[in-house]
PDB file of C-alpha atoms in Angstrom:
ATOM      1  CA  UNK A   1     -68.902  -2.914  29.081  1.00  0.00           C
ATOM      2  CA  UNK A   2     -69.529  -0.124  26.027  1.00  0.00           C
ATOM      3  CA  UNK A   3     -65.837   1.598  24.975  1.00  0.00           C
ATOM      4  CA  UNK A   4     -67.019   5.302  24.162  1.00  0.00           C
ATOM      5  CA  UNK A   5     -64.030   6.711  22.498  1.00  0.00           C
ATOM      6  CA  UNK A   6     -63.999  10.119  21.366  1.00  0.00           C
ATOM      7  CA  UNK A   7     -60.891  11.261  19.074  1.00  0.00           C
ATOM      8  CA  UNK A   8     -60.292  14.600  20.353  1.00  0.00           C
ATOM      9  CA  UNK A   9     -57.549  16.796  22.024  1.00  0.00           C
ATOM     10  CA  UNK A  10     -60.042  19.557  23.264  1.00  0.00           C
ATOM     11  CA  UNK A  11     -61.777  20.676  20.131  1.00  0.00           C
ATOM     12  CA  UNK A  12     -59.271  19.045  18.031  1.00  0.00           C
ATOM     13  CA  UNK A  13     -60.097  16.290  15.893  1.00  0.00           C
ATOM     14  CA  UNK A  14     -57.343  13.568  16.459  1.00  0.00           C
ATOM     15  CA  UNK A  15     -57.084  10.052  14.704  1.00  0.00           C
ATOM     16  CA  UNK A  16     -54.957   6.702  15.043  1.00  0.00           C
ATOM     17  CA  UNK A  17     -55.305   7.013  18.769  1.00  0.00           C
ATOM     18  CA  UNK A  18     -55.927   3.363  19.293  1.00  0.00           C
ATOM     19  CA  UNK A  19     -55.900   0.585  17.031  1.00  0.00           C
ATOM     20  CA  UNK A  20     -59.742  -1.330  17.653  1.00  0.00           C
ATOM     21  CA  UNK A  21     -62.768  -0.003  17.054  1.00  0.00           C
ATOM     22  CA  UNK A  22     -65.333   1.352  19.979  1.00  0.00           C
ATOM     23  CA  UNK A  23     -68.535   0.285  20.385  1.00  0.00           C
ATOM     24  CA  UNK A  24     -69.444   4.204  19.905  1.00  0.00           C
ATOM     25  CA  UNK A  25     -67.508   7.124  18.443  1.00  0.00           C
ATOM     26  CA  UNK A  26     -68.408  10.792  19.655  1.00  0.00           C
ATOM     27  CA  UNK A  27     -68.208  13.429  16.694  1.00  0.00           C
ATOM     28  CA  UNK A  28     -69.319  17.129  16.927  1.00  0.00           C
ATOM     29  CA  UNK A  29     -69.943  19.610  14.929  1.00  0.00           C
ATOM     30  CA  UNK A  30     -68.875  22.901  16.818  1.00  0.00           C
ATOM     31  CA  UNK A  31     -70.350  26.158  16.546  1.00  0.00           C
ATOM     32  CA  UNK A  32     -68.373  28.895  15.139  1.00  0.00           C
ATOM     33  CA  UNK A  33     -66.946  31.600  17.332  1.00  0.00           C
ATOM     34  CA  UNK A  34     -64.638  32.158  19.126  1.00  0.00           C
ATOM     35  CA  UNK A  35     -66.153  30.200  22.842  1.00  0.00           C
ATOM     36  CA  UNK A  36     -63.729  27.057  22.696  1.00  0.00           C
ATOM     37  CA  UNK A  37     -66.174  26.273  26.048  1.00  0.00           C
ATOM     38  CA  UNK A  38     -69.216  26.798  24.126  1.00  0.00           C
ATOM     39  CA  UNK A  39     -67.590  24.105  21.548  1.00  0.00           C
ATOM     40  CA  UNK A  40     -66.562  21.253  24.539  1.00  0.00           C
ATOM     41  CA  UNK A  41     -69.870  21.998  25.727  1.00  0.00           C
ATOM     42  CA  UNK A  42     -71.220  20.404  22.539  1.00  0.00           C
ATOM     43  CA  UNK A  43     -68.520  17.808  22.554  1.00  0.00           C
ATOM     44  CA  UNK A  44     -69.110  17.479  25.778  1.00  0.00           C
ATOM     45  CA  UNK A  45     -72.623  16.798  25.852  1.00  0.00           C
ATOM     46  CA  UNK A  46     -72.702  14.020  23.910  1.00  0.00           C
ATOM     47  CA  UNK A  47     -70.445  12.273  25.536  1.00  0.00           C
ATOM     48  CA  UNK A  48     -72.425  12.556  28.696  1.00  0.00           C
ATOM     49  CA  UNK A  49     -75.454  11.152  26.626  1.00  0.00           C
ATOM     50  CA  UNK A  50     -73.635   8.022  25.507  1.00  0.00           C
ATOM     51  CA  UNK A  51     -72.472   7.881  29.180  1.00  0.00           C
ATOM     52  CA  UNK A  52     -75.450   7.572  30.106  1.00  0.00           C
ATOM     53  CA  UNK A  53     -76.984   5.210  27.458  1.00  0.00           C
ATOM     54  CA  UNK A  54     -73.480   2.884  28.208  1.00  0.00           C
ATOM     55  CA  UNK A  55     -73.261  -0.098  30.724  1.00  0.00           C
ATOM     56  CA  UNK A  56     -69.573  -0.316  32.527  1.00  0.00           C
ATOM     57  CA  UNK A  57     -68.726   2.217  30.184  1.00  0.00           C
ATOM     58  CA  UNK A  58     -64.946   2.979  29.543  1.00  0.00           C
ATOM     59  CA  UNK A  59     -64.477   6.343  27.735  1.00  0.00           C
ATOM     60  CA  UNK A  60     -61.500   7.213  25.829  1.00  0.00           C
ATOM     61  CA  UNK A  61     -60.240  10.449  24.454  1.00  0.00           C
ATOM     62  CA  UNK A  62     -57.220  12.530  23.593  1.00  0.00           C
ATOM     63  CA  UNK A  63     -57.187  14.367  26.897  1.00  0.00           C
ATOM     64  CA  UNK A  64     -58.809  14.860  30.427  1.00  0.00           C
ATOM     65  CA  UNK A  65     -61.187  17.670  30.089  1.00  0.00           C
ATOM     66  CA  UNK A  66     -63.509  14.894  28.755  1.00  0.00           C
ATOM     67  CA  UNK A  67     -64.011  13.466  31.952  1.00  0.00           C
ATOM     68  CA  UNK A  68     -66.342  16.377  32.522  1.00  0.00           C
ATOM     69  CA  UNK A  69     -68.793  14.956  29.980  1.00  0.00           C
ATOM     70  CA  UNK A  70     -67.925  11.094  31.882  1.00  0.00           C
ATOM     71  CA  UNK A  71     -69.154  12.647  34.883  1.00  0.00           C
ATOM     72  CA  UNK A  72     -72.105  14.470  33.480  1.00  0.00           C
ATOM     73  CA  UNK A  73     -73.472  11.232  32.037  1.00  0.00           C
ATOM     74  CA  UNK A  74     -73.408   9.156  35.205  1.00  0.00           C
ATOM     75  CA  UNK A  75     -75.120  11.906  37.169  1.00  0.00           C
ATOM     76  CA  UNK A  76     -77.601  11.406  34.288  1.00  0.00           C
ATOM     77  CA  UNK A  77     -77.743   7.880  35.231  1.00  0.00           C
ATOM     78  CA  UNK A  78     -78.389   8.647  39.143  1.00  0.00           C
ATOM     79  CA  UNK A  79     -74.649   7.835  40.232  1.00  0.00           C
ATOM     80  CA  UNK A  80     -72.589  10.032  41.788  1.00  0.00           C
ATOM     81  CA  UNK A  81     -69.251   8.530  41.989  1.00  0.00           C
ATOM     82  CA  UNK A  82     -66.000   9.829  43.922  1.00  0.00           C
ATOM     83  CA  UNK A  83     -62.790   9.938  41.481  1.00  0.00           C
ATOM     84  CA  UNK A  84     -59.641   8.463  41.478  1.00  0.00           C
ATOM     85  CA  UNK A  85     -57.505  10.725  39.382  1.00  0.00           C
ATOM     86  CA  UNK A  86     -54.157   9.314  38.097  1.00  0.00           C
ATOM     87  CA  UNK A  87     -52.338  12.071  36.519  1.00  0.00           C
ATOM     88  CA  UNK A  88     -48.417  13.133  36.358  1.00  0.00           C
ATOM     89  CA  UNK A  89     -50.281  16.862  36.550  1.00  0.00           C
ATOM     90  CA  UNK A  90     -52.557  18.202  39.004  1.00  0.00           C
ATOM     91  CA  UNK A  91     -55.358  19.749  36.576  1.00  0.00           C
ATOM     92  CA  UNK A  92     -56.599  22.015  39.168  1.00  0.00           C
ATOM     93  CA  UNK A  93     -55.325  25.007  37.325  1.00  0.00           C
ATOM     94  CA  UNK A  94     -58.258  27.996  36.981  1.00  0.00           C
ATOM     95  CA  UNK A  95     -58.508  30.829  34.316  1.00  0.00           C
ATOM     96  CA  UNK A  96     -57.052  33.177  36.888  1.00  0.00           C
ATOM     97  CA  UNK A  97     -53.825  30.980  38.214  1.00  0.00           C
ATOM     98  CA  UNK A  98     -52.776  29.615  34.492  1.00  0.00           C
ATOM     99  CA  UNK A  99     -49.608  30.898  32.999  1.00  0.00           C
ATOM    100  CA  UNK A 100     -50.251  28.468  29.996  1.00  0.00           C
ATOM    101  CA  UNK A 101     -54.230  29.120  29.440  1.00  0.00           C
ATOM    102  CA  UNK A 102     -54.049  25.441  28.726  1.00  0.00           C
ATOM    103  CA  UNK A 103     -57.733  24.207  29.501  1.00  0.00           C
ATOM    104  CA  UNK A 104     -56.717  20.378  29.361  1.00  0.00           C
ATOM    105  CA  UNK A 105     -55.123  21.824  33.438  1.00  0.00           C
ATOM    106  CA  UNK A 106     -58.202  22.693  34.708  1.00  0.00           C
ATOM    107  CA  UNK A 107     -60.505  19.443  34.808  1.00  0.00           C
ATOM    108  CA  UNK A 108     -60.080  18.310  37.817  1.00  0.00           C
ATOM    109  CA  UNK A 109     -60.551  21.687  39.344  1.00  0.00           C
ATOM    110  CA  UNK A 110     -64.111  22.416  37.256  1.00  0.00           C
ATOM    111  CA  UNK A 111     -65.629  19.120  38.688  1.00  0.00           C
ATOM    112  CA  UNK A 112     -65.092  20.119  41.913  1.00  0.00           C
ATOM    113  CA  UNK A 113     -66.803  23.273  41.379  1.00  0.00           C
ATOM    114  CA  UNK A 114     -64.414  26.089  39.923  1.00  0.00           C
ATOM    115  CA  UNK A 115     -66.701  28.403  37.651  1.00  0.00           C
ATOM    116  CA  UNK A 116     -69.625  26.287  36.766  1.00  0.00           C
ATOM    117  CA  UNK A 117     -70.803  29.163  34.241  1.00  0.00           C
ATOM    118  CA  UNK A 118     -67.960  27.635  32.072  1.00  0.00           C
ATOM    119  CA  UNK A 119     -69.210  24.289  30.700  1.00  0.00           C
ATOM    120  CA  UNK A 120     -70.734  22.669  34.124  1.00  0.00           C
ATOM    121  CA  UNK A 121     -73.835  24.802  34.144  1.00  0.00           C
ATOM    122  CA  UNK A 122     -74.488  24.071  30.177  1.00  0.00           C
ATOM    123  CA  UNK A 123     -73.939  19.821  31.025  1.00  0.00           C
ATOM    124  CA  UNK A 124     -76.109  19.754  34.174  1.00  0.00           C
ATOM    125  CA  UNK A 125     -72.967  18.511  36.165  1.00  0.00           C
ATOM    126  CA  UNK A 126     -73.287  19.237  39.508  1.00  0.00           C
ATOM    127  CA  UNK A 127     -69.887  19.742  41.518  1.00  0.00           C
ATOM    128  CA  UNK A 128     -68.112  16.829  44.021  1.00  0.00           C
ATOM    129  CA  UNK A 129     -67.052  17.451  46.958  1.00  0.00           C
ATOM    130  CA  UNK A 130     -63.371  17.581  47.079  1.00  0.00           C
ATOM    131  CA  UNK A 131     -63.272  15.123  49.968  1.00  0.00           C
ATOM    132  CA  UNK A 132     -64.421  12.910  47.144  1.00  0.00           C
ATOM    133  CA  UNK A 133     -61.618  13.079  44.770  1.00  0.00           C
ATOM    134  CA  UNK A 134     -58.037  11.976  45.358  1.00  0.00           C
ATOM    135  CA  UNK A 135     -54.993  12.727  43.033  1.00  0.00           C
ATOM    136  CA  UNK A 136     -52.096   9.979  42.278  1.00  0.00           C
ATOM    137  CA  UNK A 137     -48.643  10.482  41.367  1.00  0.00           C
ATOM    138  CA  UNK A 138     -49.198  14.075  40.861  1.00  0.00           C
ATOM    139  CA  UNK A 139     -45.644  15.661  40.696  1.00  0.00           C
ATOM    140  CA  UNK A 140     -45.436  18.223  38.452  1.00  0.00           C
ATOM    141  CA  UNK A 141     -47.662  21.171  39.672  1.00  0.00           C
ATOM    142  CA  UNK A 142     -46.958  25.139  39.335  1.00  0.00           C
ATOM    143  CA  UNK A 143     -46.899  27.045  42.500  1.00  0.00           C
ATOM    144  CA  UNK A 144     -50.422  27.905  42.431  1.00  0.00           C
ATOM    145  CA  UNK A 145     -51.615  24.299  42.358  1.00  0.00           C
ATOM    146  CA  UNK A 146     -49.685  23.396  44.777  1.00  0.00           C
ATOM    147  CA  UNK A 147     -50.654  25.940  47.063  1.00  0.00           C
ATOM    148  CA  UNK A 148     -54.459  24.794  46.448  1.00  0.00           C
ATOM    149  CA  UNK A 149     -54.111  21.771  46.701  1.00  0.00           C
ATOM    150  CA  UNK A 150     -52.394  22.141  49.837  1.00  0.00           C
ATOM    151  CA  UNK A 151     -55.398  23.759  51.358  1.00  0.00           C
ATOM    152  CA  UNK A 152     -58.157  21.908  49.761  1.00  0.00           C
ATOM    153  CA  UNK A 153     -60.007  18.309  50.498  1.00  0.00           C
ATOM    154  CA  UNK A 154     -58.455  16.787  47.915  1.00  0.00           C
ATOM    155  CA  UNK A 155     -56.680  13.892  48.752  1.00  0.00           C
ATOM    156  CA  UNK A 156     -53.040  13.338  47.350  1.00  0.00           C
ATOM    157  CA  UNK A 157     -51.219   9.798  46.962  1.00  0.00           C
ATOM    158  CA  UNK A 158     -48.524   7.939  45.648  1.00  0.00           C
ATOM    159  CA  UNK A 159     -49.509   4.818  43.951  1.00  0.00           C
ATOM    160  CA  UNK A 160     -48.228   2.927  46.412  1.00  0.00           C
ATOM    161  CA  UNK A 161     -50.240   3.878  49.318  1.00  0.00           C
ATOM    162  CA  UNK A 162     -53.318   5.001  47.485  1.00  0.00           C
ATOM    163  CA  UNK A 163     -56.780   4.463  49.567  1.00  0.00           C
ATOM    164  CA  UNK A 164     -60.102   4.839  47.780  1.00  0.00           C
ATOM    165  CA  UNK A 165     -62.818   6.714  48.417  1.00  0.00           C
ATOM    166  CA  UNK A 166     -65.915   5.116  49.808  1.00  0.00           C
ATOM    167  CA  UNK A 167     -69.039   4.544  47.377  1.00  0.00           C
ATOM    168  CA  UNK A 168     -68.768   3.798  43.921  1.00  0.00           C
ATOM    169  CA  UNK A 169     -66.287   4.940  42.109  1.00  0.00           C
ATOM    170  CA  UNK A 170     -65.068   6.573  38.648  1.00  0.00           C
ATOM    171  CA  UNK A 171     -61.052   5.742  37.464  1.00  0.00           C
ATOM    172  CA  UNK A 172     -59.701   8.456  35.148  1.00  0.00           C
ATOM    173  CA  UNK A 173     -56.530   7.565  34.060  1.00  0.00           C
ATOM    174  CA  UNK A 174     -53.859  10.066  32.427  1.00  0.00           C
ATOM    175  CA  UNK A 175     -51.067   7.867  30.885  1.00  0.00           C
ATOM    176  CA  UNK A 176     -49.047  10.556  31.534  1.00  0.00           C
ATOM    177  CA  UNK A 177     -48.907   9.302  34.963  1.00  0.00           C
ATOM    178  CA  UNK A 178     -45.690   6.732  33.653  1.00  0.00           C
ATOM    179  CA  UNK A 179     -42.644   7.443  34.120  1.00  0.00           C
ATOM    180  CA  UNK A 180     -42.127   9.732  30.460  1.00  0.00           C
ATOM    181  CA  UNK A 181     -39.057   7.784  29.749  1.00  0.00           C
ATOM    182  CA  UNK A 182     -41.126   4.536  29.603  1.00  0.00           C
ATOM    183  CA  UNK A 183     -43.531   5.865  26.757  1.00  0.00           C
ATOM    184  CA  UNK A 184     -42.462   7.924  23.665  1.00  0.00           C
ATOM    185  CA  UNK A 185     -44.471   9.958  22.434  1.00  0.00           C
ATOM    186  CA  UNK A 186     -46.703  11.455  25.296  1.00  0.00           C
ATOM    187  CA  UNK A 187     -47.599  15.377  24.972  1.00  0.00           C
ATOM    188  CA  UNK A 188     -46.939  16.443  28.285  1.00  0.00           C
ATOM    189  CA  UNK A 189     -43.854  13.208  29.622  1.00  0.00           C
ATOM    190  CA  UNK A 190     -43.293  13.631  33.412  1.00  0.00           C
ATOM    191  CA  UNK A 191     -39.656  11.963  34.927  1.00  0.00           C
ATOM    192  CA  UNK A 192     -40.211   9.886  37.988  1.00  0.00           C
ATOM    193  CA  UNK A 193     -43.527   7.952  37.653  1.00  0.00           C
ATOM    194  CA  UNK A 194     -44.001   4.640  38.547  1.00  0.00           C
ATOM    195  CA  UNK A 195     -43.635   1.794  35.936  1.00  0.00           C
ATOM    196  CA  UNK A 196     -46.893   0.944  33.470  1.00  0.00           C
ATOM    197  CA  UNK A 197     -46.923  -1.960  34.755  1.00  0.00           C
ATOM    198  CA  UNK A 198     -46.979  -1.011  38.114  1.00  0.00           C
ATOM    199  CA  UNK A 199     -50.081   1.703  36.999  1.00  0.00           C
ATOM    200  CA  UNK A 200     -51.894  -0.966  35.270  1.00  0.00           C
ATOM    201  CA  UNK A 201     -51.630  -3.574  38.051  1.00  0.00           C
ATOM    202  CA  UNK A 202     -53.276  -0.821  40.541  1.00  0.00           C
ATOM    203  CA  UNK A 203     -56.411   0.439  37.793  1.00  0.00           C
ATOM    204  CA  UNK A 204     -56.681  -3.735  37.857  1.00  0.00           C
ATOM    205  CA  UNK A 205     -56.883  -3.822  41.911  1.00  0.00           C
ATOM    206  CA  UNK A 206     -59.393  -1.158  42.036  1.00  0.00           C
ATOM    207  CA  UNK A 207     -61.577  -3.030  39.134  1.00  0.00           C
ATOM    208  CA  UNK A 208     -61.234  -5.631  41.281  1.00  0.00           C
ATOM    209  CA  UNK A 209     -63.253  -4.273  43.943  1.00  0.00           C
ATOM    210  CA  UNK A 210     -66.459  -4.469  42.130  1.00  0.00           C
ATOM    211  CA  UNK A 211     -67.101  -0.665  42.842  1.00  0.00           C
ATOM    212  CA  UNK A 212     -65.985   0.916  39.383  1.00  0.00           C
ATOM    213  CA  UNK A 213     -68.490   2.297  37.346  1.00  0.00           C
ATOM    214  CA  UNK A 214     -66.935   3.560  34.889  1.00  0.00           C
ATOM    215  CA  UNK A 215     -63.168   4.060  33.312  1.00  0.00           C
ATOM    216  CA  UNK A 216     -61.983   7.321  31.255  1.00  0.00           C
ATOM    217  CA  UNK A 217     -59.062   7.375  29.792  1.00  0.00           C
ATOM    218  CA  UNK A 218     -56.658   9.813  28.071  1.00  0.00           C
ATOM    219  CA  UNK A 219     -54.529   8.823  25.912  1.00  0.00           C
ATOM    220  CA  UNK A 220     -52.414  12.031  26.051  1.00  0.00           C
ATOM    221  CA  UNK A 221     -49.886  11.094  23.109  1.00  0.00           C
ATOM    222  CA  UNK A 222     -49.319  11.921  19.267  1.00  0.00           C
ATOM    223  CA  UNK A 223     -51.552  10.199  17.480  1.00  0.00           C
ATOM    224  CA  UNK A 224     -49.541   6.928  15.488  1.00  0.00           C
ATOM    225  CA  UNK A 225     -47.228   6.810  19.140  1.00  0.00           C
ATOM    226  CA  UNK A 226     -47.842   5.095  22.114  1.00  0.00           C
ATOM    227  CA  UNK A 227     -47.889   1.142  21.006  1.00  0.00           C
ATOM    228  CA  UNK A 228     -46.814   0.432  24.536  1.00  0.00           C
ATOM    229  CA  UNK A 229     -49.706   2.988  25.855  1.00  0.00           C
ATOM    230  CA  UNK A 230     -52.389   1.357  23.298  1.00  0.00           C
ATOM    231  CA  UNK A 231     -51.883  -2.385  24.709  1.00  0.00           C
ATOM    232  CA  UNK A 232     -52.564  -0.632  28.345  1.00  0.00           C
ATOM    233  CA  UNK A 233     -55.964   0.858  26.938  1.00  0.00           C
ATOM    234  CA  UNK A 234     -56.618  -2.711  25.484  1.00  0.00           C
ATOM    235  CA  UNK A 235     -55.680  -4.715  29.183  1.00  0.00           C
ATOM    236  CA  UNK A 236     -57.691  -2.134  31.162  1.00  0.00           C
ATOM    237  CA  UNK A 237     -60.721  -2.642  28.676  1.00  0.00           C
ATOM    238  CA  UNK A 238     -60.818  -6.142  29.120  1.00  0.00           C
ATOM    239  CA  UNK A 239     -60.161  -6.469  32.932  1.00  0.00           C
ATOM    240  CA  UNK A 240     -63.490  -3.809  33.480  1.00  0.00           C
ATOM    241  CA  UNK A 241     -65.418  -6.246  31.265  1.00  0.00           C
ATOM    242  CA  UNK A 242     -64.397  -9.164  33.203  1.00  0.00           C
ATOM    243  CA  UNK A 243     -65.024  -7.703  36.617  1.00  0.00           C
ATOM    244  CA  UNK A 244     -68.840  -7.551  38.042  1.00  0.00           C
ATOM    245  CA  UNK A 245     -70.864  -4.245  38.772  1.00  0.00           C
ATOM    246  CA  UNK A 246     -72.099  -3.420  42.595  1.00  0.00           C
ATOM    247  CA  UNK A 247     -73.240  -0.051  41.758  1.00  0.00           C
ATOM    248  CA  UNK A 248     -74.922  -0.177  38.191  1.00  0.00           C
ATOM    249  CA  UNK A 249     -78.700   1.503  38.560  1.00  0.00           C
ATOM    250  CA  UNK A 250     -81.691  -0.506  37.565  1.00  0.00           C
ATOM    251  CA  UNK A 251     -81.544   1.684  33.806  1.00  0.00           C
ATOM    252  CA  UNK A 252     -78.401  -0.618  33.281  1.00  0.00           C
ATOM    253  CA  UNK A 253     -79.487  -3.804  33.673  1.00  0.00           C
TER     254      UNK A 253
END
């Protein structure tokens, strides 16, 4: 297992996220102007490089757009894994449906193809099906997510009854997810969630499977918060690094 962590809230350098050291840390240096894609897209990129340097890797960042460079880097590696997406949010929010202009709501949406002029086209990441991604504990979504998602092959769950996807498989985690009242100090706090516990025993059944190839996480709180949130990060890290590989390509052994 490699821990990639990368101390950023989009192109916003964050520290005291979690307490140990990675085995790499991802800094940029942006171009000026006024293109925040143009900057990810450097962020980005590197992350997808380390990605696909890493065995078992497990990235970690300030927030979920950075799964588009986790993805990037295991095409790079000849694995094209579906996603399990545990979020409180949908993040399939476009340019054209936002009320916010938030990018950190439109991940999910860009990896299954929305716009790939954007930042796809500039990492090499090539778009997944939507049959291949399903959403957990999603529950707070504007109108206009809703409405997609509604139509679209994305599948949605509650943790309870989640089923995977077949073929190997990437876990993105949102901490978010937990129920806000159990963890001060999150950005975006959700009522309703399930229990961490309850999250962390799930992200543990799936490693369990042997078919995870990778972890990302987002640790989606104000940097020096979330004590609670940095032991999960810890446990999640160490059950992935217990648990055997099916799917790792001949570059990772």
């Amino acid at each position: 297992m490699t821990t990639i962590y990368v101390p950023y809230h989009l192109d916003e350098r964050l520290d005291g996220l979690v307490d140990e050291p990675a085995d790499v840390t991802v800094i940029a240096e942006f171009p000026e102007g006024p293109d925040i894609w143009g900057r990810l897209a450097v962020l980005y990129d590197r992350v997808a490089d380390e990605v696909s340097r890493a065995e078992s890797p497990v990235v970690i960042s300030g927030d979920c757009t950075t799964a588009l460079g986790t993805v990037a880097g295991l095409q790079r590696k000849a694995l094209d894994p579906a996603i399990v997406w545990f979020d409180a949010h949908g993040d399939v929010q476009t340019l054209e449906t936002t009320t916010s202009g938030y990018i950190g709501g439109m991940p999910l949406r860009v990896l299954v193809g929305y716009r790939p002029e954007l930042i796809a086209d500039r990492l090499g990441l090539r778009p997944l099906a939507e049959e291949r991604a399903v959403l957990v504990d999603a529950r707070d979504l504007d109108p206009a997510e809703a409405e997609y998602l509604h139509g679209s092959g994305i599948r949605r769950y509650q943790l309870q009854d989640l089923e995977l996807p077949d073929g190997p498989l990437l876990v993105h985690v949102d901490l978010d997810v937990v129920d806000g009242a159990e963890l001060p100090g999150l950005l975006f706090p959700v009522p309703g969630g399930p229990s961490m516990r309850d999250v962390l025993a799930k992200v543990e059944e799936i490693i369990a499977t042997g078919r995870v190839v990778a972890v990302d996480l987002a640790c989606t709180w104000r940097p020096g918060s979330g004590a609670e949130a940095r032991a999960f990060v810890q446990t999640v890290c160490k059950a992935f690094g217990k648990e055997p590989n099916n799917f790792r390509t001949q570059r990772d052994h």
